[in-house]
């Protein structure tokens, strides 16, 4: 994935609007992508942007966070401890379907004569709006207007507001509102346009060959229907309910029918020319691990009863109010670039849709927009999404961390299965059990333990919520520290270093390595966090300390062991090249010639056997560079620049997690143009389908990374150990960048311009910040304005390449950075965002 | 697996007989093992030692070499290039069943009142002989005598000669002779005593849930029946035919019936007291990749027609004649140890049964005795079995190598799939396609290429058959050399070494490592062989050289590239410890404490996740030690001893391939008692079921290793580059060891005693040999007697352990061998079997 340099969108098709994603055409062959980027959701319920008429789509999907089926993983060659229970998000019954017939002619978007068409995903209103004007086969002009909304305020509620007007004639209008169990194939039309399964892509979800949703309940009365199911193997239950209200001046009647996989309410309307027919469909989903469907049905009834008496406009107003608050906390403004502004807000809006009401669940790789990666939760959540949440929505961050805390018993069991003390969190999971069937790029990613500890401490520092730690979350630090201390070892050659062998770092293009730099640096921080948290709890609150001892069986001598391991942690460094090897053996590998690798062979993982990829210095994402970001205070600016230059040249960016991190560190070390390119590449990853798999859902981690790239990359914010430092580097073409962060209950607005930055306290008491190492106390009294004179190094437009590395190494093995002629190592580089 | 020190067999149950394996009891719970060790076969057809009555067994198996079913390998998480086609040996229709009813009471061994019972697997006669005296429920004494034979001379022929005599009364005797398709479950009784599938064991074969053998033909006339099938997915065809002859003075009649999965001939006999009823059942199997079953049926008819007029005693005599020749070529005699003698001959007899008539097929890990490892061919064939064949049955060795040669096109395709030039042979296969679903311990074992090249050159040197090389087999050397040259690389740090990264050596307790010593040493030999063979062909036979160029597209510059790669091949060596690291990173790993690992956790692979095992210095088998054997001329005696000591302490022996190699090198470096222990451990691996999985079939590689342990271990024979050297070290308690080797058409008998060895030319012109570096020309004129004064080093009874290693390393990191106090490094060790 080479970084892009310009706006990749066709702006006739997708016109710029700072507060909405807009499309002006229906393009059948791009529906897969459109369904993902126009999806609506609230972190619990998600509905893909399929057309309401239920035809012509690629992937019909409705997802309820955590509602999954399990299946026995059958390994072609099994081994002890391999993951046993596969978990896959279920395609929940599709309740958004309203089929439209005018004079018995169906509206099928891909075949219809469409006179004009727009869709708008409204970032402030929180709904998907559509207007389509259709010329029927008999030549009647029909206007369809639709709003689709998944409520942020009422977690179980969604609304489809569908209005049809025959503009130039009378006509018979038939609306067939349906609830369809698509998981088990209850749509005869579906298979026609489904993605061909022939092309191998491990990133897709498992498919089932047997029935998943066992019918448990069907009930219809009046304009309401309920369908209840139990997932065949996981035993989870779901109930979906719909309630209809038809508003029209035309004459009409209604019929309903229900069977196991389909509930149908049919409205026949004798529509007069110009007289609208409006069907308001209120939808609710309730799920559970095992509560009987009939009880969920009662819950559905209650949700529908409540919504019944609320006018749609009130629901819309509540949604708007919620989003007003969201944007007040979370908006990032880029003055003078409405195209970028639009894409940034789309990314932030995705974060709201993926996280707002996850409540007790995790945040899946695709949020609730698609079934990619099986609906699993990964480390993305902690490292890419939680920074945004911790600084804009602490309560949501806390819920996500509580979700991990609740997984601790399963993580303890898994550690035991892998012969370790402490807890090992699953690399990918829905229910807490490891579900990664390929351990080399799964279970071996022990770093997830440290990632969770990192996110936990970041939340605690950002929010000041030490109570959360005290009252249980500290156990996560303790059990993960235990794992590291037990997993690592003191090498018998007497080097006095603490080593961690046989693990995989975030970069999945090498696996099962020794002393992965990212892992060791993060594990060290994990151990220190545990040491500090235990000592502080002991000092501050002996009673809670005792409770913790009772819960964890901690022996206080363990704390000393953790400290010793942390202090002696091996941090690989190559003095010759002046860089940190990705792992102990990495620099001995052969270099992959990326420049000679054609685009047709990218991403590498779809074209080369893992053994081939693993044999080379080539990266899916640069995990050393990620370490430079997350633990930046542990590295000098010169190290950061050399590391960045070395690894950037080797990085394919085949992971969507790559570009945002490259952007952040490129900005920090002075590659400003490159930082912008990477930023754009991440910004449009889904909007322009740059990785070719947006059909499978939105890359939520990348949307979180966009916030980090803005706030920590260009905005230069770091928070190592809770110290809020700012070393901004605004792109030269940007006039102003404005963002908000909530720190220990106080919301600050930060306005960054080329020559100054301004901190304004919007709520709360203010905060202490450091700008270029100078301390400022920001108070509500008046904005704090800081003049910016430092801009750090600014590198030329040259992008590091493998031939830079190869050329140098082949010639004389000298320091790699010398190969980039525009950079002088002697240049006086200012100390950057380090905690020193 | 700790080595054993004494005969582990219960000699009442298994009495000693130098020319037969004998059992005197029927023990129901040990039938699984008995079925394997009493199996009969000829390398093409194999029949497990089930009782003829077809009841009370554990695993009924009939195998025809190469007759397999395919299935799509479904990877729980797939990746590019993962093996796609699973292959599993099919359980061919069971033709050996003759059910016996006396007065309508069935003989079921596990329930019957058995008065006396013996079975004998006759090594010289080549049949399984049984005598059982049964007291029926009504108290009649019935004598059953049975001979079962799979012909070595007629590849498609087997005979069951079954005789029943009611000793003390008249009785109605009913013999129901059957052919049963057990693969698809056509035996109602079978499931009862099958091995529970609950216990996880990756070494077992895949099971099928759908029908494998599709009925294609059924035919019965007179006393003959034929059943033909086609395997559902592989498309292979099989036909089985049986012909009956009843010999008795009693009155009898016959009825037959046939359906898709069962052919039955029922003989009702009014048996008079003491008058035998003898049923001779002639059996034939024909298989094919796709010839229609009806054509195979014609072939079956022809085989049966031919056999029909041959008295059984003639078939028995042919078998005896074949075996007389086999033993003349292959026997190894140990004077004064009839127990060891018996076990040795059983092992050698297994080699005959596994290899004699494989003809165009490979030699499977279990021969034709069981379905373990799915009936696949591995490197075992080249490294463990071919030495025996090359020196005792060159034509059989040649067939096995031709089998690999015929796989070359598939190996070329596989190399391409793994992004390499040349050819990559599959790690496990039946049909030539890679079938290893776990690449880390499968596809990554690139060393199989070098193993095949090694075996090919060993055969050429032993036989002098350079024509074989010239007329095509040289392509194997060329394509494997190409692979190595392309797979390895010159490291950019300018170390001028040729490295091979990301491969797995034979030791599967570490995987995907860099510069595995075994692989690099063997690859170097492979490259040199290719260089030499090409240059010699060019010099000797320009026409064949041109033909080769046309076949392989060789550019003569490639030869120079191979030579440079070979000369610069990285051979890891640790000067500090004075040993060869197993791979570049091996010595940095943590030591596994084997002494603290309870037997209940062995073998490790069944109790620890691979990630755990891979993280430690712990071995399944010592591949460095194997390299010391196969390429012994590349190492000094002192290196060999230090390497052996280091790795022996870390070796679990969880692989049955381990003990024989440890025995050979223990003998060479002077650990004579240990060499004997390892020898015994390998000798009885199946007879005493030491690895607990003999039920799945005989470990054929170990049987081949027994020959090597005798001839190369105690006998001290090496043949590096075709030079026959002998440095014998006869166990102190052995009076004499006699073995035969065929060298370039001349058969030598070698008699080794404590103080002398004698070479006698049994056929041919004799040979040149070196004993302790002194040259002897052995001629047919008279035996050559060599006086032995050298015995090399002789170590104390101390066995190296991990605590030796740990103790030393923990103390001061000094040279590891110092930890074994009884060994002085200064001791003057005589130069051993090296080619210098």
PDB file of C-alpha atoms in Angstrom, chain A residues 441-632:
ATOM      1  CA  UNK A 441      -0.045 -14.704  14.255  1.00  0.00           C
ATOM      2  CA  UNK A 442      -2.507 -15.223  17.092  1.00  0.00           C
ATOM      3  CA  UNK A 443      -1.871 -16.770  20.465  1.00  0.00           C
ATOM      4  CA  UNK A 444       1.830 -15.901  20.116  1.00  0.00           C
ATOM      5  CA  UNK A 445       0.937 -12.209  20.291  1.00  0.00           C
ATOM      6  CA  UNK A 446       1.413 -12.132  24.029  1.00  0.00           C
ATOM      7  CA  UNK A 447       1.766  -8.355  23.744  1.00  0.00           C
ATOM      8  CA  UNK A 448      -1.992  -8.093  24.052  1.00  0.00           C
ATOM      9  CA  UNK A 449      -1.499  -8.397  27.810  1.00  0.00           C
ATOM     10  CA  UNK A 450       0.732  -5.326  27.840  1.00  0.00           C
ATOM     11  CA  UNK A 451      -1.584  -3.475  25.477  1.00  0.00           C
ATOM     12  CA  UNK A 452      -4.481  -3.932  27.863  1.00  0.00           C
ATOM     13  CA  UNK A 453      -2.361  -2.794  30.811  1.00  0.00           C
ATOM     14  CA  UNK A 454      -1.241   0.213  28.775  1.00  0.00           C
ATOM     15  CA  UNK A 455      -4.786   1.225  27.893  1.00  0.00           C
ATOM     16  CA  UNK A 456      -5.868   0.754  31.482  1.00  0.00           C
ATOM     17  CA  UNK A 457      -3.155   3.060  32.785  1.00  0.00           C
ATOM     18  CA  UNK A 458      -3.801   5.572  30.033  1.00  0.00           C
ATOM     19  CA  UNK A 459      -7.434   5.683  31.042  1.00  0.00           C
ATOM     20  CA  UNK A 460      -6.551   6.061  34.711  1.00  0.00           C
ATOM     21  CA  UNK A 461      -4.110   8.883  33.983  1.00  0.00           C
ATOM     22  CA  UNK A 462      -6.510  10.647  31.633  1.00  0.00           C
ATOM     23  CA  UNK A 463      -9.547  10.323  33.855  1.00  0.00           C
ATOM     24  CA  UNK A 464      -7.956  10.340  37.283  1.00  0.00           C
ATOM     25  CA  UNK A 465     -10.259   7.391  38.059  1.00  0.00           C
ATOM     26  CA  UNK A 466      -7.939   5.585  40.483  1.00  0.00           C
ATOM     27  CA  UNK A 467     -10.987   4.074  42.183  1.00  0.00           C
ATOM     28  CA  UNK A 468     -11.499   1.869  39.156  1.00  0.00           C
ATOM     29  CA  UNK A 469      -8.018   0.505  39.605  1.00  0.00           C
ATOM     30  CA  UNK A 470      -8.412   0.017  43.329  1.00  0.00           C
ATOM     31  CA  UNK A 471     -11.693  -1.769  43.142  1.00  0.00           C
ATOM     32  CA  UNK A 472     -10.519  -4.548  40.918  1.00  0.00           C
ATOM     33  CA  UNK A 473      -8.879  -3.423  37.704  1.00  0.00           C
ATOM     34  CA  UNK A 474      -5.520  -3.593  39.468  1.00  0.00           C
ATOM     35  CA  UNK A 475      -5.888  -7.374  39.178  1.00  0.00           C
ATOM     36  CA  UNK A 476      -5.377  -6.988  35.449  1.00  0.00           C
ATOM     37  CA  UNK A 477      -2.007  -5.336  36.082  1.00  0.00           C
ATOM     38  CA  UNK A 478      -1.024  -8.027  38.559  1.00  0.00           C
ATOM     39  CA  UNK A 479      -1.992 -11.012  36.455  1.00  0.00           C
ATOM     40  CA  UNK A 480      -0.366  -9.618  33.324  1.00  0.00           C
ATOM     41  CA  UNK A 481       2.820  -8.753  35.250  1.00  0.00           C
ATOM     42  CA  UNK A 482       2.854 -12.303  36.528  1.00  0.00           C
ATOM     43  CA  UNK A 483       2.639 -13.619  33.027  1.00  0.00           C
ATOM     44  CA  UNK A 484       5.592 -11.545  31.845  1.00  0.00           C
ATOM     45  CA  UNK A 485       7.734 -12.463  34.789  1.00  0.00           C
ATOM     46  CA  UNK A 486       6.983 -16.130  34.210  1.00  0.00           C
ATOM     47  CA  UNK A 487       7.229 -16.059  30.423  1.00  0.00           C
ATOM     48  CA  UNK A 488      10.573 -14.290  30.289  1.00  0.00           C
ATOM     49  CA  UNK A 489      13.800 -15.735  31.642  1.00  0.00           C
ATOM     50  CA  UNK A 490      17.315 -14.918  32.694  1.00  0.00           C
ATOM     51  CA  UNK A 491      19.638 -16.264  30.060  1.00  0.00           C
ATOM     52  CA  UNK A 492      22.180 -18.707  31.417  1.00  0.00           C
ATOM     53  CA  UNK A 493      25.052 -16.989  29.627  1.00  0.00           C
ATOM     54  CA  UNK A 494      25.096 -14.482  32.456  1.00  0.00           C
ATOM     55  CA  UNK A 495      24.177 -11.411  30.413  1.00  0.00           C
ATOM     56  CA  UNK A 496      22.010 -10.281  33.359  1.00  0.00           C
ATOM     57  CA  UNK A 497      19.233  -9.462  30.941  1.00  0.00           C
ATOM     58  CA  UNK A 498      15.626 -10.508  31.127  1.00  0.00           C
ATOM     59  CA  UNK A 499      14.612 -12.064  27.812  1.00  0.00           C
ATOM     60  CA  UNK A 500      11.246 -12.935  26.295  1.00  0.00           C
ATOM     61  CA  UNK A 501      11.536 -15.658  23.663  1.00  0.00           C
ATOM     62  CA  UNK A 502       9.105 -17.118  21.194  1.00  0.00           C
ATOM     63  CA  UNK A 503       6.485 -14.412  20.830  1.00  0.00           C
ATOM     64  CA  UNK A 504       5.003 -12.482  17.936  1.00  0.00           C
ATOM     65  CA  UNK A 505       4.861  -8.707  17.906  1.00  0.00           C
ATOM     66  CA  UNK A 506       2.170  -6.650  16.217  1.00  0.00           C
ATOM     67  CA  UNK A 507       3.992  -6.975  12.904  1.00  0.00           C
ATOM     68  CA  UNK A 508       2.634 -10.259  11.594  1.00  0.00           C
ATOM     69  CA  UNK A 509       5.180 -10.516   8.780  1.00  0.00           C
ATOM     70  CA  UNK A 510       7.572 -12.078  11.234  1.00  0.00           C
ATOM     71  CA  UNK A 511       6.326 -14.462  13.883  1.00  0.00           C
ATOM     72  CA  UNK A 512       7.524 -16.370  16.929  1.00  0.00           C
ATOM     73  CA  UNK A 513      10.681 -14.367  17.523  1.00  0.00           C
ATOM     74  CA  UNK A 514      12.912 -13.614  20.484  1.00  0.00           C
ATOM     75  CA  UNK A 515      13.019 -10.262  22.262  1.00  0.00           C
ATOM     76  CA  UNK A 516      10.562  -8.464  20.038  1.00  0.00           C
ATOM     77  CA  UNK A 517      11.280  -4.830  20.816  1.00  0.00           C
ATOM     78  CA  UNK A 518       7.647  -3.765  20.971  1.00  0.00           C
ATOM     79  CA  UNK A 519       6.743  -6.631  23.267  1.00  0.00           C
ATOM     80  CA  UNK A 520       9.672  -6.098  25.590  1.00  0.00           C
ATOM     81  CA  UNK A 521       9.179  -2.341  25.855  1.00  0.00           C
ATOM     82  CA  UNK A 522       5.463  -2.746  26.502  1.00  0.00           C
ATOM     83  CA  UNK A 523       6.002  -5.639  28.920  1.00  0.00           C
ATOM     84  CA  UNK A 524       8.470  -3.525  30.850  1.00  0.00           C
ATOM     85  CA  UNK A 525       5.906  -0.741  31.146  1.00  0.00           C
ATOM     86  CA  UNK A 526       3.344  -3.350  32.199  1.00  0.00           C
ATOM     87  CA  UNK A 527       5.634  -4.628  34.955  1.00  0.00           C
ATOM     88  CA  UNK A 528       6.378  -1.138  36.202  1.00  0.00           C
ATOM     89  CA  UNK A 529       2.688  -0.243  36.218  1.00  0.00           C
ATOM     90  CA  UNK A 530       1.973  -3.294  38.336  1.00  0.00           C
ATOM     91  CA  UNK A 531       4.819  -2.491  40.717  1.00  0.00           C
ATOM     92  CA  UNK A 532       3.723   1.107  41.126  1.00  0.00           C
ATOM     93  CA  UNK A 533       0.043   0.331  41.429  1.00  0.00           C
ATOM     94  CA  UNK A 534       0.655  -2.317  44.110  1.00  0.00           C
ATOM     95  CA  UNK A 535       2.978  -0.109  46.136  1.00  0.00           C
ATOM     96  CA  UNK A 536       0.644   2.836  45.890  1.00  0.00           C
ATOM     97  CA  UNK A 537      -2.363   0.786  46.900  1.00  0.00           C
ATOM     98  CA  UNK A 538      -0.430  -0.617  49.846  1.00  0.00           C
ATOM     99  CA  UNK A 539       0.481   2.897  50.939  1.00  0.00           C
ATOM    100  CA  UNK A 540      -2.881   4.549  50.226  1.00  0.00           C
ATOM    101  CA  UNK A 541      -5.473   1.996  51.111  1.00  0.00           C
ATOM    102  CA  UNK A 542      -4.407  -0.986  53.215  1.00  0.00           C
ATOM    103  CA  UNK A 543      -7.947  -2.370  53.252  1.00  0.00           C
ATOM    104  CA  UNK A 544      -8.253  -2.483  49.470  1.00  0.00           C
ATOM    105  CA  UNK A 545      -4.720  -3.839  49.362  1.00  0.00           C
ATOM    106  CA  UNK A 546      -5.786  -6.715  51.611  1.00  0.00           C
ATOM    107  CA  UNK A 547      -8.820  -7.346  49.440  1.00  0.00           C
ATOM    108  CA  UNK A 548      -6.608  -7.437  46.402  1.00  0.00           C
ATOM    109  CA  UNK A 549      -4.273  -9.929  48.090  1.00  0.00           C
ATOM    110  CA  UNK A 550      -7.269 -12.113  48.836  1.00  0.00           C
ATOM    111  CA  UNK A 551      -8.455 -11.942  45.243  1.00  0.00           C
ATOM    112  CA  UNK A 552      -5.098 -12.528  43.594  1.00  0.00           C
ATOM    113  CA  UNK A 553      -3.115 -14.498  46.152  1.00  0.00           C
ATOM    114  CA  UNK A 554      -0.286 -12.010  45.655  1.00  0.00           C
ATOM    115  CA  UNK A 555       2.938 -12.678  47.510  1.00  0.00           C
ATOM    116  CA  UNK A 556       4.558  -9.281  48.079  1.00  0.00           C
ATOM    117  CA  UNK A 557       7.908 -10.702  47.001  1.00  0.00           C
ATOM    118  CA  UNK A 558       6.461 -10.945  43.523  1.00  0.00           C
ATOM    119  CA  UNK A 559       6.538  -7.168  43.290  1.00  0.00           C
ATOM    120  CA  UNK A 560      10.299  -7.201  43.653  1.00  0.00           C
ATOM    121  CA  UNK A 561      10.580  -9.887  40.999  1.00  0.00           C
ATOM    122  CA  UNK A 562       8.576  -7.768  38.578  1.00  0.00           C
ATOM    123  CA  UNK A 563      10.754  -4.779  39.264  1.00  0.00           C
ATOM    124  CA  UNK A 564      13.938  -6.739  38.675  1.00  0.00           C
ATOM    125  CA  UNK A 565      12.593  -8.186  35.447  1.00  0.00           C
ATOM    126  CA  UNK A 566      11.533  -4.733  34.242  1.00  0.00           C
ATOM    127  CA  UNK A 567      14.848  -3.154  35.058  1.00  0.00           C
ATOM    128  CA  UNK A 568      16.812  -5.875  33.306  1.00  0.00           C
ATOM    129  CA  UNK A 569      14.448  -6.163  30.331  1.00  0.00           C
ATOM    130  CA  UNK A 570      16.398  -6.755  27.145  1.00  0.00           C
ATOM    131  CA  UNK A 571      15.876  -3.868  24.735  1.00  0.00           C
ATOM    132  CA  UNK A 572      17.606  -4.894  21.525  1.00  0.00           C
ATOM    133  CA  UNK A 573      19.779  -2.169  20.036  1.00  0.00           C
ATOM    134  CA  UNK A 574      22.189  -2.322  17.136  1.00  0.00           C
ATOM    135  CA  UNK A 575      24.996   0.143  17.793  1.00  0.00           C
ATOM    136  CA  UNK A 576      26.373  -0.286  14.294  1.00  0.00           C
ATOM    137  CA  UNK A 577      23.226   0.924  12.567  1.00  0.00           C
ATOM    138  CA  UNK A 578      22.086   2.961  15.545  1.00  0.00           C
ATOM    139  CA  UNK A 579      18.634   1.392  15.453  1.00  0.00           C
ATOM    140  CA  UNK A 580      16.469  -0.913  17.513  1.00  0.00           C
ATOM    141  CA  UNK A 581      16.153  -4.307  15.841  1.00  0.00           C
ATOM    142  CA  UNK A 582      12.531  -5.399  15.621  1.00  0.00           C
ATOM    143  CA  UNK A 583      13.644  -8.541  17.384  1.00  0.00           C
ATOM    144  CA  UNK A 584      16.847 -10.318  18.286  1.00  0.00           C
ATOM    145  CA  UNK A 585      17.298 -11.853  14.839  1.00  0.00           C
ATOM    146  CA  UNK A 586      15.525  -9.389  12.604  1.00  0.00           C
ATOM    147  CA  UNK A 587      18.524  -7.578  11.171  1.00  0.00           C
ATOM    148  CA  UNK A 588      20.123 -10.838  10.081  1.00  0.00           C
ATOM    149  CA  UNK A 589      17.317 -11.546   7.647  1.00  0.00           C
ATOM    150  CA  UNK A 590      17.434 -10.922   3.940  1.00  0.00           C
ATOM    151  CA  UNK A 591      15.892  -7.641   2.749  1.00  0.00           C
ATOM    152  CA  UNK A 592      12.670  -7.917   0.758  1.00  0.00           C
ATOM    153  CA  UNK A 593      12.845  -5.770  -2.328  1.00  0.00           C
ATOM    154  CA  UNK A 594       9.575  -3.901  -2.007  1.00  0.00           C
ATOM    155  CA  UNK A 595      10.284  -1.632  -4.933  1.00  0.00           C
ATOM    156  CA  UNK A 596      10.533  -4.674  -7.177  1.00  0.00           C
ATOM    157  CA  UNK A 597       7.290  -6.177  -5.842  1.00  0.00           C
ATOM    158  CA  UNK A 598       4.442  -5.371  -8.227  1.00  0.00           C
ATOM    159  CA  UNK A 599       1.107  -4.116  -6.939  1.00  0.00           C
ATOM    160  CA  UNK A 600      -0.437  -7.341  -8.247  1.00  0.00           C
ATOM    161  CA  UNK A 601       1.486  -9.172  -5.523  1.00  0.00           C
ATOM    162  CA  UNK A 602       0.174  -6.960  -2.724  1.00  0.00           C
ATOM    163  CA  UNK A 603      -0.817  -7.387  -0.003  1.00  0.00           C
ATOM    164  CA  UNK A 604       1.953  -9.925   0.442  1.00  0.00           C
ATOM    165  CA  UNK A 605      -0.128 -12.145   2.700  1.00  0.00           C
ATOM    166  CA  UNK A 606      -2.443 -13.010  -0.167  1.00  0.00           C
ATOM    167  CA  UNK A 607       0.418 -13.927  -2.521  1.00  0.00           C
ATOM    168  CA  UNK A 608       3.213 -15.538  -0.522  1.00  0.00           C
ATOM    169  CA  UNK A 609       3.416 -18.441   1.868  1.00  0.00           C
ATOM    170  CA  UNK A 610       4.033 -17.232   5.435  1.00  0.00           C
ATOM    171  CA  UNK A 611       7.377 -19.050   5.443  1.00  0.00           C
ATOM    172  CA  UNK A 612       8.499 -16.893   2.551  1.00  0.00           C
ATOM    173  CA  UNK A 613       7.397 -13.650   4.151  1.00  0.00           C
ATOM    174  CA  UNK A 614       8.843 -14.529   7.556  1.00  0.00           C
ATOM    175  CA  UNK A 615      12.248 -15.108   6.015  1.00  0.00           C
ATOM    176  CA  UNK A 616      12.697 -11.478   5.052  1.00  0.00           C
ATOM    177  CA  UNK A 617      13.028  -8.038   6.517  1.00  0.00           C
ATOM    178  CA  UNK A 618       9.617  -6.834   5.450  1.00  0.00           C
ATOM    179  CA  UNK A 619       6.795  -5.548   7.625  1.00  0.00           C
ATOM    180  CA  UNK A 620       3.048  -5.573   7.621  1.00  0.00           C
ATOM    181  CA  UNK A 621       3.167  -2.721  10.088  1.00  0.00           C
ATOM    182  CA  UNK A 622       6.171  -1.266  11.888  1.00  0.00           C
ATOM    183  CA  UNK A 623       5.857  -2.315  15.499  1.00  0.00           C
ATOM    184  CA  UNK A 624       9.099  -0.653  16.530  1.00  0.00           C
ATOM    185  CA  UNK A 625       7.583   2.587  15.282  1.00  0.00           C
ATOM    186  CA  UNK A 626       4.465   1.898  17.310  1.00  0.00           C
ATOM    187  CA  UNK A 627       6.650   1.443  20.378  1.00  0.00           C
ATOM    188  CA  UNK A 628       8.248   4.810  19.641  1.00  0.00           C
ATOM    189  CA  UNK A 629       4.777   6.295  19.870  1.00  0.00           C
ATOM    190  CA  UNK A 630       3.348   4.461  22.860  1.00  0.00           C
ATOM    191  CA  UNK A 631       6.543   4.555  24.918  1.00  0.00           C
ATOM    192  CA  UNK A 632       8.123   7.604  23.329  1.00  0.00           C
TER     193      UNK A 632
END
